[in-house]
Short mmCIF file of C-alpha atoms and ligand atoms in Angstrom, two decimals:
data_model
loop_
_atom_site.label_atom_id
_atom_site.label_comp_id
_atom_site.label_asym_id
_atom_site.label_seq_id
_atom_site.Cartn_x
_atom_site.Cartn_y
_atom_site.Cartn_z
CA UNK A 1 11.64 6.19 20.54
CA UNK A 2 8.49 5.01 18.90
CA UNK A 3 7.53 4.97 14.95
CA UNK A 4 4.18 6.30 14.77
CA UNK A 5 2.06 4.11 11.50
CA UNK A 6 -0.96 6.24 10.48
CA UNK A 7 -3.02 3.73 8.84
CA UNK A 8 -1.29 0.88 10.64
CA UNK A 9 -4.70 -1.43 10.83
CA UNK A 10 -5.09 -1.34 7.11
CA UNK A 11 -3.79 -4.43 4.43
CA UNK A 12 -0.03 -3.22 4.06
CA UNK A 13 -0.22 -0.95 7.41
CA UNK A 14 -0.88 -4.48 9.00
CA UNK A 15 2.32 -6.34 7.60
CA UNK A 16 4.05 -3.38 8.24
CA UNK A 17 3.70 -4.22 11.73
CA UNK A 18 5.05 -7.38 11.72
CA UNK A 19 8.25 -6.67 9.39
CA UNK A 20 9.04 -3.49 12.16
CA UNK A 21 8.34 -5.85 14.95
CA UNK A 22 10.80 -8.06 13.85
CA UNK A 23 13.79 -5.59 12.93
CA UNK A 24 13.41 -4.18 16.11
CA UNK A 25 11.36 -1.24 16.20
CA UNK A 26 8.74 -0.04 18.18
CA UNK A 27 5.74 1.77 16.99
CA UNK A 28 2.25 3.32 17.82
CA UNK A 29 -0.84 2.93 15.39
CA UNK A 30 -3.16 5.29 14.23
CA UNK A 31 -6.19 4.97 12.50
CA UNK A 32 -9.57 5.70 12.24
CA UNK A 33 -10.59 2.62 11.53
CA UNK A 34 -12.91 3.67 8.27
CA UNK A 35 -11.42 1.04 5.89
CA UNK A 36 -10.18 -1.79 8.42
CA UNK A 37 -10.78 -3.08 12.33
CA UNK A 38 -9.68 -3.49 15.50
CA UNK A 39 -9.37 -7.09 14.22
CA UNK A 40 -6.66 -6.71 12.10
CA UNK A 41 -4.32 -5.88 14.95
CA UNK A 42 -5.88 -8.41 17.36
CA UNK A 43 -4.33 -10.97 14.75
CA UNK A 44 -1.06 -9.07 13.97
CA UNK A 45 -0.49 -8.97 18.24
CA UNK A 46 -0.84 -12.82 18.24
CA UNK A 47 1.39 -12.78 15.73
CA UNK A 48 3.96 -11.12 17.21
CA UNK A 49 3.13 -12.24 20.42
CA UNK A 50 3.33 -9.13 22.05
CA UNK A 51 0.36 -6.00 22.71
CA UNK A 52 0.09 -3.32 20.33
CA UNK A 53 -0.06 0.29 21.38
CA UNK A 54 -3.07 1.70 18.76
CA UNK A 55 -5.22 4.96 19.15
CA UNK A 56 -8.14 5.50 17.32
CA UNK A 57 -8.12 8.99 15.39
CA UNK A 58 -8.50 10.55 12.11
CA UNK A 59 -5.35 12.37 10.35
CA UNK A 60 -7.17 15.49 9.63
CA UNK A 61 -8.00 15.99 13.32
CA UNK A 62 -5.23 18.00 15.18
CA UNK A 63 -5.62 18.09 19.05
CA UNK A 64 -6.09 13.89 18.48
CA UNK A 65 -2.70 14.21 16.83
CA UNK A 66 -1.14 16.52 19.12
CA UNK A 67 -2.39 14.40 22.17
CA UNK A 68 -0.71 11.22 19.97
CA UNK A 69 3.20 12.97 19.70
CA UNK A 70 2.32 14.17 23.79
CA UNK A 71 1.72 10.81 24.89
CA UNK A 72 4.39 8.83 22.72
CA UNK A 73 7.94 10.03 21.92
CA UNK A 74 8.02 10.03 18.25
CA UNK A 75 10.80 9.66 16.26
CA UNK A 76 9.53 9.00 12.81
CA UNK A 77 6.51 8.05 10.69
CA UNK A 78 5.03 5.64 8.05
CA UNK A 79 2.04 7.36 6.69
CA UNK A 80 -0.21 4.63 5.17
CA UNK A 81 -3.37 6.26 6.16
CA UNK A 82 -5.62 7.50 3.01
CA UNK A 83 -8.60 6.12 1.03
CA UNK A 84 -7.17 4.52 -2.05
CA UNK A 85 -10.32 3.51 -4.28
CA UNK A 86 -9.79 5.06 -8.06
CA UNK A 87 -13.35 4.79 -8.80
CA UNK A 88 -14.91 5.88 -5.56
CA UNK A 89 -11.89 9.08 -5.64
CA UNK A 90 -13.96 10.11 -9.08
CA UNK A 91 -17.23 9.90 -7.47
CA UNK A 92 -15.62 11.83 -4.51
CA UNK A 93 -13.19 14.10 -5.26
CA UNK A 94 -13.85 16.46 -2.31
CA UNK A 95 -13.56 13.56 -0.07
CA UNK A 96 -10.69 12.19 -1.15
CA UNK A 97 -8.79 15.43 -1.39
CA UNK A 98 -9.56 16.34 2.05
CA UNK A 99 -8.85 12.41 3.59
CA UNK A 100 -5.64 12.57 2.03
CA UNK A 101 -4.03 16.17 1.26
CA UNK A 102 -5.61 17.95 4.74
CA UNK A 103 -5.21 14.65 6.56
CA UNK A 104 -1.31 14.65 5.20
CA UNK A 105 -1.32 18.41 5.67
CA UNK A 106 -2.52 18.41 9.39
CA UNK A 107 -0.23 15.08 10.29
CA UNK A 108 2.92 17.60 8.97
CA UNK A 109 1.90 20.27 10.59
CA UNK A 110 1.74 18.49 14.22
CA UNK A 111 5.02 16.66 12.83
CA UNK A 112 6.36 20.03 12.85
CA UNK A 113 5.08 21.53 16.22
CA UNK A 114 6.92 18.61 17.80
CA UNK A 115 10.18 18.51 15.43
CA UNK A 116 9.70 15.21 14.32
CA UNK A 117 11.51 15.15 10.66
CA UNK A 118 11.04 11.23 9.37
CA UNK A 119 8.28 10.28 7.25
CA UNK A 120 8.26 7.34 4.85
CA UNK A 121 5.09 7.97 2.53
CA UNK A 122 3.05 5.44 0.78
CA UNK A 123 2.70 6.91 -2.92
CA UNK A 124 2.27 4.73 -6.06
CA UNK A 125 3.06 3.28 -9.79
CA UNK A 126 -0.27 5.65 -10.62
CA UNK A 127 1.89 8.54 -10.58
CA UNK A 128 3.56 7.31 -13.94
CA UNK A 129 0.23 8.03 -15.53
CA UNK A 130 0.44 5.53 -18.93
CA UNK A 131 4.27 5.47 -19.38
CA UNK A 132 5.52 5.24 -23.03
CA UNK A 133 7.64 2.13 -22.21
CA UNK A 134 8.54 -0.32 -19.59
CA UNK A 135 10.07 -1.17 -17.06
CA UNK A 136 9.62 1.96 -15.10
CA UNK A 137 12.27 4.15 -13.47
CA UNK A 138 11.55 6.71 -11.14
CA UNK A 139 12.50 9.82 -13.12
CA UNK A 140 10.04 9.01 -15.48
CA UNK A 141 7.69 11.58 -16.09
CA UNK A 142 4.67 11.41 -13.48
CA UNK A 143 1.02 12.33 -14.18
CA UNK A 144 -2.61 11.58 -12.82
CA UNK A 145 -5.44 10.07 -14.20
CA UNK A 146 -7.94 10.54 -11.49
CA UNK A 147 -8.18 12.52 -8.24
CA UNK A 148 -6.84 9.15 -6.16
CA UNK A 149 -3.69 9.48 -8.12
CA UNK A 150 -3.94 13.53 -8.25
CA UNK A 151 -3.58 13.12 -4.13
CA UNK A 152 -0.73 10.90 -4.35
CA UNK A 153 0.94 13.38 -6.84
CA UNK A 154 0.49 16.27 -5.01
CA UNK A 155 1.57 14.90 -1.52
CA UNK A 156 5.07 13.92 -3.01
CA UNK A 157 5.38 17.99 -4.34
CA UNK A 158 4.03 18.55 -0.77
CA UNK A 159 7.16 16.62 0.65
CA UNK A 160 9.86 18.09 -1.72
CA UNK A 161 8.64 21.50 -0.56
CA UNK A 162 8.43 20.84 2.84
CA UNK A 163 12.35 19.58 2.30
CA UNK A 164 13.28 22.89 0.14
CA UNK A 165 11.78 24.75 3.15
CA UNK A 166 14.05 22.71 6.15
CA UNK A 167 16.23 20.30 4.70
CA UNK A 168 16.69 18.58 8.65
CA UNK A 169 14.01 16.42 6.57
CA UNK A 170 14.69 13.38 5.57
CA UNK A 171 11.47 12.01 3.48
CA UNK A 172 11.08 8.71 1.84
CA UNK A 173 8.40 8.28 -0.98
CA UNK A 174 8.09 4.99 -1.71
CA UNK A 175 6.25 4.23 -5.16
CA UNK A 176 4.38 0.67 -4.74
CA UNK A 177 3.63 -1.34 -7.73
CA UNK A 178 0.60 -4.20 -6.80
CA UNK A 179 0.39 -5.64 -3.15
CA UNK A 180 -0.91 -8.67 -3.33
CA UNK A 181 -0.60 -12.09 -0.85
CA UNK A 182 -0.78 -12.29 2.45
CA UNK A 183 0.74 -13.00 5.67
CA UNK A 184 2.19 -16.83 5.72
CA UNK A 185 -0.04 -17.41 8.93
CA UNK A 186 -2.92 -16.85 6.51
CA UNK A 187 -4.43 -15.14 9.66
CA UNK A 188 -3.89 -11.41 7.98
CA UNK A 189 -4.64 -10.49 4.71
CA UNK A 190 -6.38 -7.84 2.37
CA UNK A 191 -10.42 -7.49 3.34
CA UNK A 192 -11.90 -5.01 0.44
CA UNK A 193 -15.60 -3.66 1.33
CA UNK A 194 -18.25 -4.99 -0.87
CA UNK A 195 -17.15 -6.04 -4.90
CA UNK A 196 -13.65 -5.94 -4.73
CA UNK A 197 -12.23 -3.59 -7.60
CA UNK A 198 -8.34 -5.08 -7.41
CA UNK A 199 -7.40 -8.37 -9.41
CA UNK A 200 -6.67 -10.60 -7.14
CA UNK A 201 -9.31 -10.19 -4.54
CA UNK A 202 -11.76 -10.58 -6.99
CA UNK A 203 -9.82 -13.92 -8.37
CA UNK A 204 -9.72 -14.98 -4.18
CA UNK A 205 -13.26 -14.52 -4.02
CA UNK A 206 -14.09 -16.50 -7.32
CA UNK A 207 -12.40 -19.55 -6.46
CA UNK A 208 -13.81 -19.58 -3.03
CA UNK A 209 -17.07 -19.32 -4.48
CA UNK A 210 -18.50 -15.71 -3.47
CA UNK A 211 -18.23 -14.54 -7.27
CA UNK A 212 -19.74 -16.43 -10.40
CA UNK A 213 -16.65 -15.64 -12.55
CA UNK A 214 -14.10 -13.27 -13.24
CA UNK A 215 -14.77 -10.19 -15.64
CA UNK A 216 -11.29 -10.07 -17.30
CA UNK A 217 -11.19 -6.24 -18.71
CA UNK A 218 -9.90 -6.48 -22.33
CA UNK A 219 -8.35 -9.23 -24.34
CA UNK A 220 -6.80 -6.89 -26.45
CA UNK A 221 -3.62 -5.26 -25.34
CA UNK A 222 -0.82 -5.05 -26.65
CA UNK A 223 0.69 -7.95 -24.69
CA UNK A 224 1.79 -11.36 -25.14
CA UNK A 225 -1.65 -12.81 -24.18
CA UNK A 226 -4.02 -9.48 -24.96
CA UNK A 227 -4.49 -9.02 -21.01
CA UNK A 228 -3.10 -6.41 -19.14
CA UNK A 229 0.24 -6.81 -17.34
CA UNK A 230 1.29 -5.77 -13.87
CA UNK A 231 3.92 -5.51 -11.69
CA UNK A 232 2.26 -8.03 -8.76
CA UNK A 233 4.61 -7.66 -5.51
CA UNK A 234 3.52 -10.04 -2.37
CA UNK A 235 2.94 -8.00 0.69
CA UNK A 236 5.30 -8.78 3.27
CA UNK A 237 8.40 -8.28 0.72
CA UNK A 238 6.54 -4.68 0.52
CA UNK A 239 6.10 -4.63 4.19
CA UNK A 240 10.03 -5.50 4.67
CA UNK A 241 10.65 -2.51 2.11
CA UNK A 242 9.31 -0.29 4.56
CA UNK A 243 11.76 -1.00 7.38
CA UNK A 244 14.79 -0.79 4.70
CA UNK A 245 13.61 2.95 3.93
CA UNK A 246 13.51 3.43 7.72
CA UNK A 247 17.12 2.59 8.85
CA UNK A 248 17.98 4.46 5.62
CA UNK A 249 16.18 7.57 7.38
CA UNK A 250 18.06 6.94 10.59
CA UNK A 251 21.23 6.28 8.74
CA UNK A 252 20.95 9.08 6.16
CA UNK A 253 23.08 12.10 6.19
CA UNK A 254 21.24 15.41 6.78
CA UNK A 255 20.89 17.91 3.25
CA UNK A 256 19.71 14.97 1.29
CA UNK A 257 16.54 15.90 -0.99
CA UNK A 258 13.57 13.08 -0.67
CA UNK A 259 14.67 9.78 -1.74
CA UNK A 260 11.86 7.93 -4.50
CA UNK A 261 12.17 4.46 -4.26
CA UNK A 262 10.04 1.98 -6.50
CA UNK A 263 8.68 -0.88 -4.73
CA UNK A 264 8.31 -4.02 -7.09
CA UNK A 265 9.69 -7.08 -8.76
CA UNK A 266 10.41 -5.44 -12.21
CA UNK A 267 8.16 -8.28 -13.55
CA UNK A 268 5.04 -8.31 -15.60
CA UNK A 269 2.38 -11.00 -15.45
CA UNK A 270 -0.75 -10.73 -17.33
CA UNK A 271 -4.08 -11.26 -16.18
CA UNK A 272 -4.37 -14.70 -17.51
CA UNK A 273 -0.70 -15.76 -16.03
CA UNK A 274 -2.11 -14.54 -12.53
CA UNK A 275 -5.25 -16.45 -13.26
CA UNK A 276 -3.46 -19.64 -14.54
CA UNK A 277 -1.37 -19.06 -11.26
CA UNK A 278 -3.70 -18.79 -8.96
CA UNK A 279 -5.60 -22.13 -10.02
CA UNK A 280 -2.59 -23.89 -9.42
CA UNK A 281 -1.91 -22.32 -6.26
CA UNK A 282 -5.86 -22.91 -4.92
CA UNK A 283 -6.71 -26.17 -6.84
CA UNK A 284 -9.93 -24.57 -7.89
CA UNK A 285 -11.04 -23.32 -11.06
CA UNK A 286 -11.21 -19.61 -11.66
CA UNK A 287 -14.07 -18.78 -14.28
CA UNK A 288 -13.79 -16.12 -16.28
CA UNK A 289 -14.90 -13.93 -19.76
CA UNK A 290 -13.45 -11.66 -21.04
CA UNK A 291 -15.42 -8.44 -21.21
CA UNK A 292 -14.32 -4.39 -22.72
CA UNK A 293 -11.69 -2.83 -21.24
CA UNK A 294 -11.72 -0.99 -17.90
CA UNK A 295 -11.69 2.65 -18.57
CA UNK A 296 -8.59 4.27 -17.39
CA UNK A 297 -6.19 1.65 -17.59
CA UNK A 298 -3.17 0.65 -19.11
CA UNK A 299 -1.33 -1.90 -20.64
CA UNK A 300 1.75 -2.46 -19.07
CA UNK A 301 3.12 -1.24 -16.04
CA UNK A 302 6.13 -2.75 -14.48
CA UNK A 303 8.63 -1.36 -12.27
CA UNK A 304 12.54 -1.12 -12.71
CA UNK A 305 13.48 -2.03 -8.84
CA UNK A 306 17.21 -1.53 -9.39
CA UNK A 307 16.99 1.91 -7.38
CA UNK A 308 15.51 0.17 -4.39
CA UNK A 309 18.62 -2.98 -4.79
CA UNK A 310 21.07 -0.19 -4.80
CA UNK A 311 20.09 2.68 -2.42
CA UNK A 312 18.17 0.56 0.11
CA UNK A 313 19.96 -3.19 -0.19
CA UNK A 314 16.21 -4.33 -0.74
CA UNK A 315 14.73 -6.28 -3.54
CA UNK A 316 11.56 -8.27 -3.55
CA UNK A 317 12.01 -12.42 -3.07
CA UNK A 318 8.84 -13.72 -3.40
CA UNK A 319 7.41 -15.55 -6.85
CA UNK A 320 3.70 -15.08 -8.08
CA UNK A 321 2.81 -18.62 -7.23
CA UNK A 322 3.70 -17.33 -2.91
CA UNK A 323 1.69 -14.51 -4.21
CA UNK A 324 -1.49 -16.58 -5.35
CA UNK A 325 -0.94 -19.58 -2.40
CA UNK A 326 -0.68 -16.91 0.35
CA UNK A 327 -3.65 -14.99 -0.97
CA UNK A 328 -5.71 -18.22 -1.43
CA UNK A 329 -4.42 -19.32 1.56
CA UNK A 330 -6.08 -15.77 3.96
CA UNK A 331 -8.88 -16.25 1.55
CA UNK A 332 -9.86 -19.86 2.23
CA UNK A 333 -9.46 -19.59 6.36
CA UNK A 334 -11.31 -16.12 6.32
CA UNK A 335 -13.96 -16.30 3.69
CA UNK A 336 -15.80 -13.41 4.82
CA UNK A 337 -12.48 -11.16 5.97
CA UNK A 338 -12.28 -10.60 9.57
CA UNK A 339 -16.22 -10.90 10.12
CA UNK A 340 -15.97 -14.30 10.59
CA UNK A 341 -19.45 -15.93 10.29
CA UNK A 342 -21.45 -12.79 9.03
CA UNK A 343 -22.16 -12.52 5.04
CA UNK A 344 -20.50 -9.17 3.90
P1 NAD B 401 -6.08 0.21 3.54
O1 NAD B 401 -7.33 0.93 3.23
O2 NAD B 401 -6.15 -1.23 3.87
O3 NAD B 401 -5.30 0.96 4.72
C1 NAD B 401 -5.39 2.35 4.92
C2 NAD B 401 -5.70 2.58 6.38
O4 NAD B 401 -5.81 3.99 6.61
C3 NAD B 401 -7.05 1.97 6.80
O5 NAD B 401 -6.86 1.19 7.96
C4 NAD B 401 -7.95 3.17 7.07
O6 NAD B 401 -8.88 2.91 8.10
C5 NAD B 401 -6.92 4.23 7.45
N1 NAD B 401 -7.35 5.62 7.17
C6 NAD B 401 -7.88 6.12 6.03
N2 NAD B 401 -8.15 7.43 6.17
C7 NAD B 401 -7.76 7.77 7.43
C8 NAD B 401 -7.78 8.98 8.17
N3 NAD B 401 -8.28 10.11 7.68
N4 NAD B 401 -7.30 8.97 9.44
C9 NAD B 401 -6.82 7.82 9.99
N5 NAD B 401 -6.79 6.65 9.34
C10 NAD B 401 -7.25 6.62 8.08
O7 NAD B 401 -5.08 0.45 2.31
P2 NAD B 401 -3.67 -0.22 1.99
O8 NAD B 401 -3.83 -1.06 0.79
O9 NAD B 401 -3.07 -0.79 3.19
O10 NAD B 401 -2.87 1.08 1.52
C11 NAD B 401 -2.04 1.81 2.39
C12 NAD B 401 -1.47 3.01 1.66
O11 NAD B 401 -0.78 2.55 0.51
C13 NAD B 401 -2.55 3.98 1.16
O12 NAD B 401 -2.05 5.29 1.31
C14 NAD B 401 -2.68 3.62 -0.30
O13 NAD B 401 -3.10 4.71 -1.07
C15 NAD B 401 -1.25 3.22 -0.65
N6 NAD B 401 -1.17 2.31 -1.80
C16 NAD B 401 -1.90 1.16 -1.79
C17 NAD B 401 -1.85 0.32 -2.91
C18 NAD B 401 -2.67 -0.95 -2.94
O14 NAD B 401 -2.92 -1.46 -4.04
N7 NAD B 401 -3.11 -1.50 -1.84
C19 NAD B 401 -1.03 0.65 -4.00
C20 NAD B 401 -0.29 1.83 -3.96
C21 NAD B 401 -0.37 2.66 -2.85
N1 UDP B 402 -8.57 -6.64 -13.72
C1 UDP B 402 -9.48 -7.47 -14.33
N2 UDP B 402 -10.63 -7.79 -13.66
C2 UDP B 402 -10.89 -7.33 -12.40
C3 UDP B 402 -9.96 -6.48 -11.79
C4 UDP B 402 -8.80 -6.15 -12.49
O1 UDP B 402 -9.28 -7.91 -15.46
O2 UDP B 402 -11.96 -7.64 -11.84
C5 UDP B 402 -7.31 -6.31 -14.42
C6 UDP B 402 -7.10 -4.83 -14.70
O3 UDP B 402 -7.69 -4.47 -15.94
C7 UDP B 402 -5.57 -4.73 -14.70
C8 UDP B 402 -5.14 -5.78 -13.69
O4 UDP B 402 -6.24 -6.70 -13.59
O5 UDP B 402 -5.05 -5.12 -15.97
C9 UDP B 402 -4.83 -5.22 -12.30
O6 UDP B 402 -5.94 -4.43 -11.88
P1 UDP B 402 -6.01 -3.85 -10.39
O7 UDP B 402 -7.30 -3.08 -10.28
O8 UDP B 402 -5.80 -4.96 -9.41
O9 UDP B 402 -4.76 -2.89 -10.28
P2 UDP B 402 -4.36 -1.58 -11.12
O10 UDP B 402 -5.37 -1.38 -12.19
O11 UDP B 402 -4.38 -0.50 -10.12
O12 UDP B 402 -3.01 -1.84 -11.65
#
């Protein structure tokens, strides 16, 4: 019995790979390659030592998908795949509706032809909208900012119907706070196209000298420094989260509605603690000024893991300075992401 990873060449896809590997499971990736490379899973089979079985294909495209569950005998599914960029999803709403909702759509609709009823689902902290207070449980009340988040929103309904409908399904949404880090090999790691929009490539690429300085969006929060404060989670503890909600799939009693994990530390760190952190962790100065705020985003926004400790035995182990040395770490060997040699 395989896992099939949609989205498997991608930053947490990628880890992914490695944590299943090593719990025992075997898997098929699919991807279409549009945000990530071959590359990726060159490095993760060296890794692992072992070859990977990967076929390229989009989500939204059926007979590719029907070919997939044909050739492979698939038991459940980790659905990474999607295009995740807030700003670009406001630029391109169609686009992003389409990637992700038809693309989920069509993958649950060949999950259905050939009875397959497992699917752990990537969703995120953006579906808490800006929460009145932290930390962050999961029945908090969930809204969406921007069509990314919209997407994510409306595949968990998606999943809660498809349960109400046949409840043989056992669904895991798992709500992930901020990936950050890397793989300890340094040899995998996150590779963002062009100016990174997320925190800590940007801080990655500063200190290695691609960026001038950092543009710290708004100094005046209501936080302990003025900066804003996330919930920063390294990417292999995420990764390992992934295989916990999978043996609680194949474990799980049937007539239990979708279980919504949060996937973080449950603590903050401002943008000038990851900054501070991340100096210490490279040994190279991080410039930065601090410019207006960012529209769209929040203050605060940390999880409350304790679900995830109780339901799924899992809690995250790694500190922000593994975070920031493991990041610095893929950034310094692979200054230019997996083009090695070539200016991106
Ligand atoms: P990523 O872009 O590195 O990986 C996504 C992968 O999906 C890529 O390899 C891409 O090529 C593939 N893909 C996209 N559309 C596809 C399609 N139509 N068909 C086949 N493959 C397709 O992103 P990531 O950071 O690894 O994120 C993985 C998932 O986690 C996404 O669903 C994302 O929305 C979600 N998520 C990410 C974050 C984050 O900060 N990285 C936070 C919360 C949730
Ligand atoms: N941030 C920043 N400069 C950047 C990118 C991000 O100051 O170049 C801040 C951002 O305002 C937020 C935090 O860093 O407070 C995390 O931002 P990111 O985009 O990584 O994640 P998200 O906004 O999705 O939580």
């Amino acid at each position: 019995m395989q896992i099939l990873v949609t989205g498997g060449a991608g930053y947490i896809g990628s880890h992914t790979l490695i944590s299943l590997h090593e719990a025992g499971y075997d898997f098929v990736v699919y991807d279409n390659l549009c945000n990530s490379s071959k590359e990726s899973l060159k490095r993760v089979e060296k890794i692992i030592n072992k070859s990977i079985s990967f076929e390229q294909g989009d989500i939204r495209d059926k007979k590719s998908l029907q070919n997939l569950f044909k050739k492979y005998k698939i038991d459940s599914v980790i659905h990474f795949a999607g295009l995740k960029a807030v700003g670009e999803s406001v630029e391109k709403p169609i686009e992003y509706y389409d990637n992700n909702i038809n693309g989920t759509l069509t993958l649950l609709e060949v999950m259905k032809e050939y009875k397959c009823k497992k699917i752990v689902f990537s969703s995120s902290a953006t579906v808490y909208g800006d929460p009145h207070t932290t930390p962050i449980k999961e029945d908090f009340p969930t809204f969406a900012t921007n069509p990314y988040g919209r997407t994510k929103l409306f595949i968990e309904e998606i999943l809660k119907d498809l349960y109400i409908s046949d409840n043989e399904y056992k669904i895991t949404i798992l709500r992930y706070f901020n990936p950050v880090g890397a793989h300890e090999s340094g040899t995998i790691g996150e590779d963002p196209n062009g100016i990174p929009n997320n925190l800590m490539p940007f801080i990655s690429q500063t200190a290695v000298g691609k960026r001038e300085y950092l543009n710290i969006f708004g100094g005046d929060y209501e936080t302990a420094d003025g900066t804003g404060v996330r919930d920063y989670i390294h990417v292999v503890d995420l990764a390992f989260g992934h295989v916990k909600a999978l043996d609680y799939l194949n474990i799980q009693i049937k007539n239990k509605k979708p279980l919504i994990v949060n996937l973080g530390t449950g603590k903050g760190n401002s943008v000038l603690d990851v900054v501070k952190a991340f100096e210490n962790a490279s040994n190279k100065k991080v410039p930065y000024r601090i410019v207006e705020r960012r529209a769209g985003d929040i203050a605060k926004c940390y999880a409350d893991p304790s679900y995830a400790k109780e339901i799924l035995n899992w809690e995250a182990k790694k500190t922000i300075k593994e975070m920031c040395e493991d990041s610095w770490n893929w950034q310094n060997n692979n200054p230019n992401g997996y083009i090695q040699g070539e200016k991106k």
